[in-house]
Short mmCIF file of C-alpha atoms and ligand atoms in Angstrom, two decimals:
data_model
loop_
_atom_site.label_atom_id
_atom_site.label_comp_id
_atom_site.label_asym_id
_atom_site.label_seq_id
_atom_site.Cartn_x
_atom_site.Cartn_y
_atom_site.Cartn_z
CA UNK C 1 21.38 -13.17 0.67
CA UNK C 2 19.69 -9.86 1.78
CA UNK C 3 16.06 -10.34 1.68
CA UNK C 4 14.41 -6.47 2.23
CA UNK C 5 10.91 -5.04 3.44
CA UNK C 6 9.40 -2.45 1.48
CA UNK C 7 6.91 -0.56 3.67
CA UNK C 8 4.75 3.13 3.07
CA UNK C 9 5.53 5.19 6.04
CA UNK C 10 2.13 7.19 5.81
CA UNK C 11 -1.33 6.63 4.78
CA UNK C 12 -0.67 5.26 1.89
CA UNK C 13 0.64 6.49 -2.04
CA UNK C 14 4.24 7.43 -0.85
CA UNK C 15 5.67 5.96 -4.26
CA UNK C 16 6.70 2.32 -3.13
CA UNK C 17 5.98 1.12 -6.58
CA UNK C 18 9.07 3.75 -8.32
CA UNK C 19 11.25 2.59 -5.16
CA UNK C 20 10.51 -1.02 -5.51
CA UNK C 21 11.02 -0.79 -9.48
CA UNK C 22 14.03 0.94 -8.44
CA UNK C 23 15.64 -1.52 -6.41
CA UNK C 24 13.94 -4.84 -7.77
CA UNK C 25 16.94 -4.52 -9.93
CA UNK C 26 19.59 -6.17 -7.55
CA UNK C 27 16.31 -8.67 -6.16
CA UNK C 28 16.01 -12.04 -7.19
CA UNK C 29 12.06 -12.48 -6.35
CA UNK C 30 9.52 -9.53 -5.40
CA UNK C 31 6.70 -10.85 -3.12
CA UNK C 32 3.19 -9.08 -2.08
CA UNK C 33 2.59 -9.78 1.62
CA UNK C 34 -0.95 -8.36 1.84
CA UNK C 35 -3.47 -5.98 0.62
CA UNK C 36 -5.49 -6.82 -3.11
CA UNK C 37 -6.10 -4.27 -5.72
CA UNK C 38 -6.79 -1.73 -3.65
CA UNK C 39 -3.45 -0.79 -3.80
CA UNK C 40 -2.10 1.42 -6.73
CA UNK C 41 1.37 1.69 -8.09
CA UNK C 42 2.59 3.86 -11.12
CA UNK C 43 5.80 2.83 -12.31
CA UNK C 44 7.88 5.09 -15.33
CA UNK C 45 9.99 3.44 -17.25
CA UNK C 46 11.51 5.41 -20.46
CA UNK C 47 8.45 6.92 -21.90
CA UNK C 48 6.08 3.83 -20.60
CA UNK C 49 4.08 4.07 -17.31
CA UNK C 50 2.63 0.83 -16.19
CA UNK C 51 -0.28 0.88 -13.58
CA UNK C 52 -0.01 -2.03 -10.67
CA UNK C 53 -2.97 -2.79 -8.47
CA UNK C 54 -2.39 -6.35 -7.24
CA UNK C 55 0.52 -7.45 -8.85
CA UNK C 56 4.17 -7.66 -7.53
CA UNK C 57 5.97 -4.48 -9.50
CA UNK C 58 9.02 -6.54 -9.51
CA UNK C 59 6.74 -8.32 -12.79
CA UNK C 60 7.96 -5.14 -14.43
CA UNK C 61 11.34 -5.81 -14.19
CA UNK C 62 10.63 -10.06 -15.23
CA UNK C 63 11.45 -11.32 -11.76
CA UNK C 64 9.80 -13.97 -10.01
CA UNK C 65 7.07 -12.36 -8.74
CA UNK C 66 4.69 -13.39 -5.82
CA UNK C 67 1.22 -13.30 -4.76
CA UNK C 68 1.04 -14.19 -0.85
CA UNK C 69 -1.00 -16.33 1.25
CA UNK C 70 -1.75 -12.71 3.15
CA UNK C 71 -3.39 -11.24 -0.02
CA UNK C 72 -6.98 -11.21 -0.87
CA UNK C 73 -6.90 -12.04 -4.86
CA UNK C 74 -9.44 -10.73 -7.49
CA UNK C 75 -8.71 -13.35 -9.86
CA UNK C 76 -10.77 -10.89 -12.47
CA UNK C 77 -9.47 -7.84 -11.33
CA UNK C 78 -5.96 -10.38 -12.03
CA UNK C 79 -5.98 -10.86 -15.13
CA UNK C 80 -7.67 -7.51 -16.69
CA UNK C 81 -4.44 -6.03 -14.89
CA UNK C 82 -2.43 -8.87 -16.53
CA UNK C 83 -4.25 -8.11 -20.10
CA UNK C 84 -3.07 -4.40 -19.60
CA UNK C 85 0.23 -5.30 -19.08
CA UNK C 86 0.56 -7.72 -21.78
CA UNK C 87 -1.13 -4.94 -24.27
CA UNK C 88 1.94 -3.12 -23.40
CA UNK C 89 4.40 -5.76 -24.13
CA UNK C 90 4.66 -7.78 -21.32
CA UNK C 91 4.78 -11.54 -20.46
CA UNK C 92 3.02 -12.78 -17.37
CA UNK C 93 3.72 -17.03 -17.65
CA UNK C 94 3.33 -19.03 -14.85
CA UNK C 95 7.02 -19.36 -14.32
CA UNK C 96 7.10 -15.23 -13.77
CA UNK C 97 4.11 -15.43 -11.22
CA UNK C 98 3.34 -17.96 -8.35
CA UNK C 99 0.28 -16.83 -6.26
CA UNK C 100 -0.13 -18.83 -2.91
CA UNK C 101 -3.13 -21.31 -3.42
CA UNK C 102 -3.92 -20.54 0.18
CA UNK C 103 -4.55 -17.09 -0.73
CA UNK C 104 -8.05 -15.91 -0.14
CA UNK C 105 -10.36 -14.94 -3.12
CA UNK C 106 -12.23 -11.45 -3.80
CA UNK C 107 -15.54 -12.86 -4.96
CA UNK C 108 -18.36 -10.31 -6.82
CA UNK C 109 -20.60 -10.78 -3.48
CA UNK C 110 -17.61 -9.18 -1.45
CA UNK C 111 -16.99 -5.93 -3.85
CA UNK C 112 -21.11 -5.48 -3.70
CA UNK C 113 -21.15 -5.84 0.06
CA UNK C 114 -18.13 -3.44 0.15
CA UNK C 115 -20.26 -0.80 -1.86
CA UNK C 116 -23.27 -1.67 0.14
CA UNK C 117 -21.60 -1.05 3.23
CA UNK C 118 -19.94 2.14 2.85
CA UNK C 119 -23.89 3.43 1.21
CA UNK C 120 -25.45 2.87 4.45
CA UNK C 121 -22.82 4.36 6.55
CA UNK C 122 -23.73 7.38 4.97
CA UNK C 123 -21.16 10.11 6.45
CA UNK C 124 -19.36 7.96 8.58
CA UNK C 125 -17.94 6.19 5.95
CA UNK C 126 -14.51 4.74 5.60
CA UNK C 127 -14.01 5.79 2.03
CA UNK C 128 -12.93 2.16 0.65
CA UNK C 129 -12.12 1.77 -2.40
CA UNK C 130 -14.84 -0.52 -2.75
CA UNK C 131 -12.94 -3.26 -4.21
CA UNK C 132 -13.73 -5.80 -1.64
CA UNK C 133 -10.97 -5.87 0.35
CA UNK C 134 -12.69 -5.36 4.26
CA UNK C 135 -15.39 -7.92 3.28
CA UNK C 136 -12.82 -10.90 2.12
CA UNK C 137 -10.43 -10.41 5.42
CA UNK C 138 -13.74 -10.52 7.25
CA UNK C 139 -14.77 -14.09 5.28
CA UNK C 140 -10.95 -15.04 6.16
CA UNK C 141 -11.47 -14.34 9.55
CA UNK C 142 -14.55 -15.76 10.13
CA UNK C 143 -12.91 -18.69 8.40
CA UNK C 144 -15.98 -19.09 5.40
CA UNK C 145 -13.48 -17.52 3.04
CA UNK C 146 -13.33 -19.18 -0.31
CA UNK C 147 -9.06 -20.14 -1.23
CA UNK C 148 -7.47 -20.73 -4.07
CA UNK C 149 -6.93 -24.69 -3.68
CA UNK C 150 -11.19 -24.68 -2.80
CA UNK C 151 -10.94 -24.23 -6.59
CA UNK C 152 -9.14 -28.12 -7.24
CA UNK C 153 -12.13 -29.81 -5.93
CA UNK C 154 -16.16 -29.02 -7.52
CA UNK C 155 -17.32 -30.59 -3.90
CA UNK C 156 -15.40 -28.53 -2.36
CA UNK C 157 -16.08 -25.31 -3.82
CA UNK C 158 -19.77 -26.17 -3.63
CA UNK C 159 -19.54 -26.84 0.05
CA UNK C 160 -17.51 -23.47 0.99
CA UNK C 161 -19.50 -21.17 -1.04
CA UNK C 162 -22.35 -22.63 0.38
CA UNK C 163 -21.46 -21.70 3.88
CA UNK C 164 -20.17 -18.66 2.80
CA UNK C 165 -22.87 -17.43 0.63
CA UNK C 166 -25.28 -18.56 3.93
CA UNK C 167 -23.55 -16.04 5.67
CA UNK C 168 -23.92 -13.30 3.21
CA UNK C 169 -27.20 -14.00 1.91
CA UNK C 170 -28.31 -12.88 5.79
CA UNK C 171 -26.52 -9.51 5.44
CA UNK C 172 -27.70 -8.76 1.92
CA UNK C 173 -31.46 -9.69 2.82
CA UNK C 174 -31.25 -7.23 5.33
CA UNK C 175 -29.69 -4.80 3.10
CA UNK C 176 -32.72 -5.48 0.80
CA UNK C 177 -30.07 -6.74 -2.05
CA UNK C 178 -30.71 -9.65 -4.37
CA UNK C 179 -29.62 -13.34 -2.96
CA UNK C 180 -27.10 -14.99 -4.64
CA UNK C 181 -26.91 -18.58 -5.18
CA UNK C 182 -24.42 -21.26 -5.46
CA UNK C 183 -24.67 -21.59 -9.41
CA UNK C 184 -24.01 -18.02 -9.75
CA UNK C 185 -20.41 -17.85 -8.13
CA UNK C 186 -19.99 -20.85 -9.73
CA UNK C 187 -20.52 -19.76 -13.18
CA UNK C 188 -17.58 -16.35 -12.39
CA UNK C 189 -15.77 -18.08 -11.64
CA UNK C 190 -15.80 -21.31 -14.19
CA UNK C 191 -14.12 -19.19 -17.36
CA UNK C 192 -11.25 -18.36 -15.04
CA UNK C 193 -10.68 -21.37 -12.67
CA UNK C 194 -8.19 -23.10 -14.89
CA UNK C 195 -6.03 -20.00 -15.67
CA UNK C 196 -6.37 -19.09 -12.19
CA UNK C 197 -4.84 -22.65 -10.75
CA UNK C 198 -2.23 -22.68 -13.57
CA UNK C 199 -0.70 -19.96 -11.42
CA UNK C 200 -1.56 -21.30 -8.25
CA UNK C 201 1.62 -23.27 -5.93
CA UNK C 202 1.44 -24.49 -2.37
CA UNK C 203 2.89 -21.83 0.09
CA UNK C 204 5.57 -24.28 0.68
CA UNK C 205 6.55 -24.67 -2.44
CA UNK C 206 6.62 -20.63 -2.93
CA UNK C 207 8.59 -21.19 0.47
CA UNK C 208 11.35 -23.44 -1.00
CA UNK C 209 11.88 -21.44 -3.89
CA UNK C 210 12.25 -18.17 -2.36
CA UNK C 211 14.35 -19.58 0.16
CA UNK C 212 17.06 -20.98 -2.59
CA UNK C 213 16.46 -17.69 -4.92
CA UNK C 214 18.74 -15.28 -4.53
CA UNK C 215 17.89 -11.66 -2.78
CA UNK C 216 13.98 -11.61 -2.16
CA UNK C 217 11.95 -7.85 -1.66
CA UNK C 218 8.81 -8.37 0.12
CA UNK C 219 6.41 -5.26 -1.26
CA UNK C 220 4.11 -3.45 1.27
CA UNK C 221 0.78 -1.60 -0.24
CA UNK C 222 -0.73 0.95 1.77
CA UNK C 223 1.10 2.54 4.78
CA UNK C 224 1.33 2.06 8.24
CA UNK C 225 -0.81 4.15 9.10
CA UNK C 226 -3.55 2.29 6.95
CA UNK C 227 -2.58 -0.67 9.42
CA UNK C 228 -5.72 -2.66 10.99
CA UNK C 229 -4.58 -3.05 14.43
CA UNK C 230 -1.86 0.37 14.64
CA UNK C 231 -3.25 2.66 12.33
CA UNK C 232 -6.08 5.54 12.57
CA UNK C 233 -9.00 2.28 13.51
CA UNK C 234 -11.35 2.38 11.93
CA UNK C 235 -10.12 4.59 9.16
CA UNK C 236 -8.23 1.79 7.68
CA UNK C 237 -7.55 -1.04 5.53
CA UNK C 238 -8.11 -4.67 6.57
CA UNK C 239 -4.63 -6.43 6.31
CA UNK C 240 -1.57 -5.84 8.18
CA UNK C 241 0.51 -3.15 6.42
CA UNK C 242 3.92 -3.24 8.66
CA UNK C 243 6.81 -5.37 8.30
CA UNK C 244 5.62 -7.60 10.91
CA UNK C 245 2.87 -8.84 8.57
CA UNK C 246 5.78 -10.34 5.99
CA UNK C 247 6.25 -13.10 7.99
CA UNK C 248 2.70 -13.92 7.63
CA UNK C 249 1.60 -12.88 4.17
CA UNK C 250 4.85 -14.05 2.32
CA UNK C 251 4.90 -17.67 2.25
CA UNK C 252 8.64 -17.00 4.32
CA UNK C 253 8.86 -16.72 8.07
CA UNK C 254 10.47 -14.22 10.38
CA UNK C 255 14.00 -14.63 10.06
CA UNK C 256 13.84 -14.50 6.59
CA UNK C 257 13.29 -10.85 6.66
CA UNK C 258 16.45 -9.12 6.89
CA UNK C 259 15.80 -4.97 7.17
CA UNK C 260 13.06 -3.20 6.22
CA UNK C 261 12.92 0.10 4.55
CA UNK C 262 10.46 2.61 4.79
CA UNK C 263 9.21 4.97 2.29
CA UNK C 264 8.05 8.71 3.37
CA UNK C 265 6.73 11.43 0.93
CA UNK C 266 8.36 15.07 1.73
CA UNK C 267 4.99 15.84 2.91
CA UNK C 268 1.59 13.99 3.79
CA UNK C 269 -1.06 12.30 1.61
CA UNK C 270 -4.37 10.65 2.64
CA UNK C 271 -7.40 9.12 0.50
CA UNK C 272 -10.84 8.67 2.28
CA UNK C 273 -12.47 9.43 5.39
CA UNK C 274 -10.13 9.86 9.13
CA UNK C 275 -7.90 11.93 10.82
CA UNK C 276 -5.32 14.14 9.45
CA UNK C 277 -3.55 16.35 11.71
CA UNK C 278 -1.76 18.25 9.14
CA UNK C 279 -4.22 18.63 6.16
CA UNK C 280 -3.71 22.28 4.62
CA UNK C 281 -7.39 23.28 3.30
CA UNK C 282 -5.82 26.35 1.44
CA UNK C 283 -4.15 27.17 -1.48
CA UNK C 284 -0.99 25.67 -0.25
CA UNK C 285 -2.75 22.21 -0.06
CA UNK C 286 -4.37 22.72 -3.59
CA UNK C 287 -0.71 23.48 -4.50
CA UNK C 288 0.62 20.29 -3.39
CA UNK C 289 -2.35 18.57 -4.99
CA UNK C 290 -1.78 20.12 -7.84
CA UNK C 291 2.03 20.08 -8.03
CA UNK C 292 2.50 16.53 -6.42
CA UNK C 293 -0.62 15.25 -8.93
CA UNK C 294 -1.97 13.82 -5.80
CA UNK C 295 -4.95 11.77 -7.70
CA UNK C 296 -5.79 8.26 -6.31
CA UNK C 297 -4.54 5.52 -8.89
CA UNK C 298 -7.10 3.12 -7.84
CA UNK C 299 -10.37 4.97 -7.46
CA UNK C 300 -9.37 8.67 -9.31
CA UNK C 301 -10.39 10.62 -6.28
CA UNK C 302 -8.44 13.55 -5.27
CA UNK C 303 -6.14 12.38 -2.18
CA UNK C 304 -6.49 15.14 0.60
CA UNK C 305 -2.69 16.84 1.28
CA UNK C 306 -0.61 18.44 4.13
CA UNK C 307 2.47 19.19 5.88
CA UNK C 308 4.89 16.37 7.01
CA UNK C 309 3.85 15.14 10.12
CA UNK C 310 6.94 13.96 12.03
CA UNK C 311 5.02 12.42 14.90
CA UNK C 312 2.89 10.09 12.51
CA UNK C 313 5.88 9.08 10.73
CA UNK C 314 7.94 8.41 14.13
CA UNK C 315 5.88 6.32 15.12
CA UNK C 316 5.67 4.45 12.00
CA UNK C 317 9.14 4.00 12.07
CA UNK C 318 9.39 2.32 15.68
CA UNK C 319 6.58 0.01 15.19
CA UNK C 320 8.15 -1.41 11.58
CA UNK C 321 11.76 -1.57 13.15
CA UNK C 322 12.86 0.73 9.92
CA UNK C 323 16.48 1.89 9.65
CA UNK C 324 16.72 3.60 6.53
CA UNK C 325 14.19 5.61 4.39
CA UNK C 326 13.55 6.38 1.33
CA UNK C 327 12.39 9.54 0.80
CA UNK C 328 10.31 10.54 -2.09
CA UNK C 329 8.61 13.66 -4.16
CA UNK C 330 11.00 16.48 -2.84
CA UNK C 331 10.79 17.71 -5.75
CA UNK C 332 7.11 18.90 -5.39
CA UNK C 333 8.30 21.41 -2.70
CA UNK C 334 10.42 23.42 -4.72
CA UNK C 335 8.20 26.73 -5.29
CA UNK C 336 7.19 26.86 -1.64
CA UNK C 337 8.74 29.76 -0.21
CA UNK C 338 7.92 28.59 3.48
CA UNK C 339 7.41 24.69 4.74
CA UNK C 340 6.76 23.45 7.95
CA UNK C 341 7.00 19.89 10.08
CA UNK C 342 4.78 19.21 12.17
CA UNK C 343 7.12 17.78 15.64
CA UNK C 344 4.54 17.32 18.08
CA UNK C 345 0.40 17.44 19.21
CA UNK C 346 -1.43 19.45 21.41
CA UNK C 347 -4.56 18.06 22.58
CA UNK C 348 -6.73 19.67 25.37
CA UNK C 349 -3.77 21.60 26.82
CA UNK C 350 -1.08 18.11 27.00
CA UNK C 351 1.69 17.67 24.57
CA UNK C 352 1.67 14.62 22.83
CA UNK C 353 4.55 13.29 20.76
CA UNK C 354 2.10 10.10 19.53
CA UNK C 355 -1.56 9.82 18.18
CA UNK C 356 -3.09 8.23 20.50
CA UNK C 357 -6.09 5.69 19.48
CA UNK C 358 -8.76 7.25 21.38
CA UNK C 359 -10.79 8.60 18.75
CA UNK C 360 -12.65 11.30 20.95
CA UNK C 361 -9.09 13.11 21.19
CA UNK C 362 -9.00 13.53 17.71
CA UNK C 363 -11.32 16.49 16.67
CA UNK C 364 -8.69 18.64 19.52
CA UNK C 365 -5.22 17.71 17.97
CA UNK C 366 -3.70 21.17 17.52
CA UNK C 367 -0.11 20.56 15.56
CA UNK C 368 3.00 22.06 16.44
CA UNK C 369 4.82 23.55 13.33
CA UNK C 370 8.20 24.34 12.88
CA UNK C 371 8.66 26.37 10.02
CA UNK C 372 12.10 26.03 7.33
CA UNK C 373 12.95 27.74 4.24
CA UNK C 374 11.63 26.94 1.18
CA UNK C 375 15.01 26.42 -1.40
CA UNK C 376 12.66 27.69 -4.52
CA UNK C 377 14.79 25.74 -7.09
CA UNK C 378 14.20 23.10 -9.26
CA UNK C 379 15.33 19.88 -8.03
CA UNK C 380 13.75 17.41 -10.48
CA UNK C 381 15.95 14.99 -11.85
CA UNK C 382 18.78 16.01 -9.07
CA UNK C 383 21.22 13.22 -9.16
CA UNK C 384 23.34 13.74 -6.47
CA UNK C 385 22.54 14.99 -2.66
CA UNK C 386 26.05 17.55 -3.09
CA UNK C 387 23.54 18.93 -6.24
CA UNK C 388 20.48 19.64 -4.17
CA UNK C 389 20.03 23.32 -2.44
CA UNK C 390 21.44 23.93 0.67
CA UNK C 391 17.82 24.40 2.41
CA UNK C 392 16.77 21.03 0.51
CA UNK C 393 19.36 19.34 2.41
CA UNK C 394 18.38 21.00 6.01
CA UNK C 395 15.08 20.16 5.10
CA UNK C 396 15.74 16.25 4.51
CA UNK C 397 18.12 16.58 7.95
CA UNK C 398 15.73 17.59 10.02
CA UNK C 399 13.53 15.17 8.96
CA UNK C 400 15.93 12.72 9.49
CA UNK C 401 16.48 14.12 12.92
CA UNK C 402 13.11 14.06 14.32
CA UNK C 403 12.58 10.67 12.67
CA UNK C 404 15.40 8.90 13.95
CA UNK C 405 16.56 7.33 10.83
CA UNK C 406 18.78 8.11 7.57
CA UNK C 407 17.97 8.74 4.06
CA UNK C 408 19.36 5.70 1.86
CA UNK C 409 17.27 7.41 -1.20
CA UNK C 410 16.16 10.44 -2.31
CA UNK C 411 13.62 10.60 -5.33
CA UNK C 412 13.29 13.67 -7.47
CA UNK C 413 11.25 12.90 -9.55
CA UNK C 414 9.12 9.71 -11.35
CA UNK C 415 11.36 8.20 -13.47
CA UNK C 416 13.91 5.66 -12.45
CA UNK C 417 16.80 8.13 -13.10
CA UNK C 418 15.66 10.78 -10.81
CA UNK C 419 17.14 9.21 -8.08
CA UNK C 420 19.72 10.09 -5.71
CA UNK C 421 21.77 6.90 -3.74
CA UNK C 422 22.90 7.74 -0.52
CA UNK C 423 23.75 3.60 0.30
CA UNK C 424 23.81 0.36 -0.97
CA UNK C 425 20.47 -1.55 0.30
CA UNK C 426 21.18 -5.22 -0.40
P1 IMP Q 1 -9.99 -0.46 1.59
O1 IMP Q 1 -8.59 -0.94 1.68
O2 IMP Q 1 -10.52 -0.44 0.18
O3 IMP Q 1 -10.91 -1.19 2.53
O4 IMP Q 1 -10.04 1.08 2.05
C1 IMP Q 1 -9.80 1.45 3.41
C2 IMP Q 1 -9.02 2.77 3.47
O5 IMP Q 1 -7.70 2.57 3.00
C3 IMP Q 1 -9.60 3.90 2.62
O6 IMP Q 1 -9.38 5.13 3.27
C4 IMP Q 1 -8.78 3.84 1.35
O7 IMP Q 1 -8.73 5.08 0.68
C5 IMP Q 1 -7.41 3.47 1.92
N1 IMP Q 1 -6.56 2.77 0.97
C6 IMP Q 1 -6.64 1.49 0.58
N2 IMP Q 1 -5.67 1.19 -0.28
C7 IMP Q 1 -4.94 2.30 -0.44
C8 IMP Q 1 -3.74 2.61 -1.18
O8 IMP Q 1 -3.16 1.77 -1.86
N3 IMP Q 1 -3.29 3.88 -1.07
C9 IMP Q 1 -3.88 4.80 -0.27
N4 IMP Q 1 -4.98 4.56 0.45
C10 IMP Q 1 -5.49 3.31 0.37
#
């Protein structure tokens, strides 16, 4: 039994879901380990794309798929994404999907305080996607979150929204929103509870099952560098996003998790407010936009682009114990007649080969480029590495090379054929 880590590498969007829908063929069981529907993942298959926001991709594939006790659940955001998926021909039975009952829910109050939020901060905004997510790890934290089993018990529920809603009733009076009473939340979430529990199982149970299983892929959303405690604070998510968070978000523990591998796009990505060393705003940044249809799945905004930053990614790497990567969207390079990696920071005079967290250092970062030939071929749908251009490949090496790790995969393109195997990940 090989149980793997799927983890973004960057800020997010690196095309985990084709990867994971790739490989969830030789997995038993695909679990999410944290995030909500704030994550986005297109997945290709023949001429059908399906859109995932909260649900495992492996669903795709009709594996036992997992919601974990580290994921904040929308249980209406939940099923409209089930609905979709069913429209297109899918079945999503309780058998297919377990979701932790200690998971945490995504309430209305916490996608309007989300919204709230990010209006007053005016230009200092994070950017959310304003789904929720910060406010419901914030209720979790603060340990007034409302769970999944809250649901079993009317007293119950009463009694933690009531604390809860206490708490949020204060900020939204001072926001000068509307108060919200018990009866309210109660009323969601009555046309849903039912449905809701029917897919609900004790962590341990999700525990013993994925533990007798077969091969089990726990799915990251986001990227490391969307990580809470090691990514660009406070332009992140709320959750975990590194391998280390499996053990907590899965339902499994820490030895359970075998390798973890890491998925990097052949150049840089980022959605919402923070720093980005590397962001091109040219034409060559419009191009990869353009080219790379660098869209956000969730929210539809334009994601901001750039050169591959090898220090970002480094450090990624390290800090989520990766081995192998997965690299992904080569393909979008192809016209470029020059490309450059960025291998190390300037800041006020120092070299840096890190980001550090001080935010004041930020606004001075000067990047050091190296600059490579562009191969100007088409590589879409190359199926072999001994196919790809000669400057492709010293491309991918020195990326390799300044990240300390090997390619296992190469994607050309979106669909589950453009793929190139470089070694066996189970
Ligand atoms: P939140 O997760 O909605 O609180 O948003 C916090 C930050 O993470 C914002 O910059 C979002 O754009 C970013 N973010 C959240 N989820 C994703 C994702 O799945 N891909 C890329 N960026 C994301």
């Amino acid at each position: 039994m090989t149980n793997v880590a799927i983890v973004g590498l960057q800020w997010g969007d690196e095309g985990k879901g084709k990867i994971v829908d790739f490989l969830s063929d030789k997995f038993d069981a695909v679990v999410r380990f944290q995030g909500g529907h704030n994550a986005g993942h297109t997945i290709k298959v023949g001429d059908k794309t399906y859109k995932l926001s909260l649900l495992p991709s492996g669903i795709i594939r009709d594996k036992f798929s997992v919601i974990g006790s580290g994921v904040v659940v929308d249980p209406i955001a939940l099923f409209n994404e089930i609905k979709k998926l069913e429209d297109q021909g899918l079945k999503i039975s309780p058998e297919r999907l377990a979701i932790a009952d200690n998971a945490c829910l995504i309430l209305s109050i916490h996608q309007e305080l989300d919204q709230l939020l990010e209006a007053e901060k005016g230009d200092n905004k994070i950017g959310t996607t304003g789904r929720g997510i910060g406010p419901a790890y914030e209720d979790r934290a603060g340990r007034r979150a409302v769970r999944i089993c809250d649901l079993l018990d009317e007293k119950v529920l009463r009694e933690r929204l009531t604390n809860l809603l206490f708490y949020h009733n204060l900020l939204r009076k001072s926001l000068g929103a509307e108060l919200v009473t018990v009866e309210k939340i109660i009323a969601e979430l009555a046309p849903i509870r039912d449905r809701l529990l029917s897919y609900a199982r004790p962590s341990f149970e999700i525990y013993k099952k994925l533990s007798t299983c077969g091969n089990v892929m726990f799915e990251g959303a986001q990227g490391v560098l969307l990580d809470v405690t090691y990514g660009t604070f406070p332009f992140v998510t709320s959750s975990n996003t590194m391998a280390g968070q499996v053990a907590l978000g899965s339902c499994m523990g820490v030895s359970d998790l075998h390798k973890t591998i890491g998925i990097l796009k052949a150049y840089t990505t980022r959605v919402g407010s923070g720093p980005f060393p590397t962001e091109l705003n040219d034409e060559t940044g419009q191009f990869l936009r353009v080219e790379g249809n660098e869209v956000g799945t969730v929210t539809g905004r334009d994601r901001r682009c750039g050169w591959f930053d090898a220090v970002l990614v480094r450090q990624a790497i390290k800090i989520s114990s990766v081995k192998e990567i997965a690299l992904t969207k080569l393909d979008v390079l192809d016209k470029l007649e020059k490309i450059k990696i960025c291998v190390s920071y300037k800041i006020n005079g120092e070299t840096y080969d890190y980001l550090p967290q001080a935010n004041h250092l930020w606004s001075n970062i000067e990047p050091v480029y190296e600059e490579m030939e562009g191969w100007q071929e088409v590589t879409v749908g190359t199926k072999s590495v001994d196919d790809l251009p000669e400057k492709a490949r010293k491309y991918i090496a020195r990326i390799e090379e300044l990240c300390g790790v090997k390619s296992a995969i190469i994607s050309t393109g979106p669909k589950r054929e453009e793929t190139i195997i470089l070694k066996d990940l189970t």
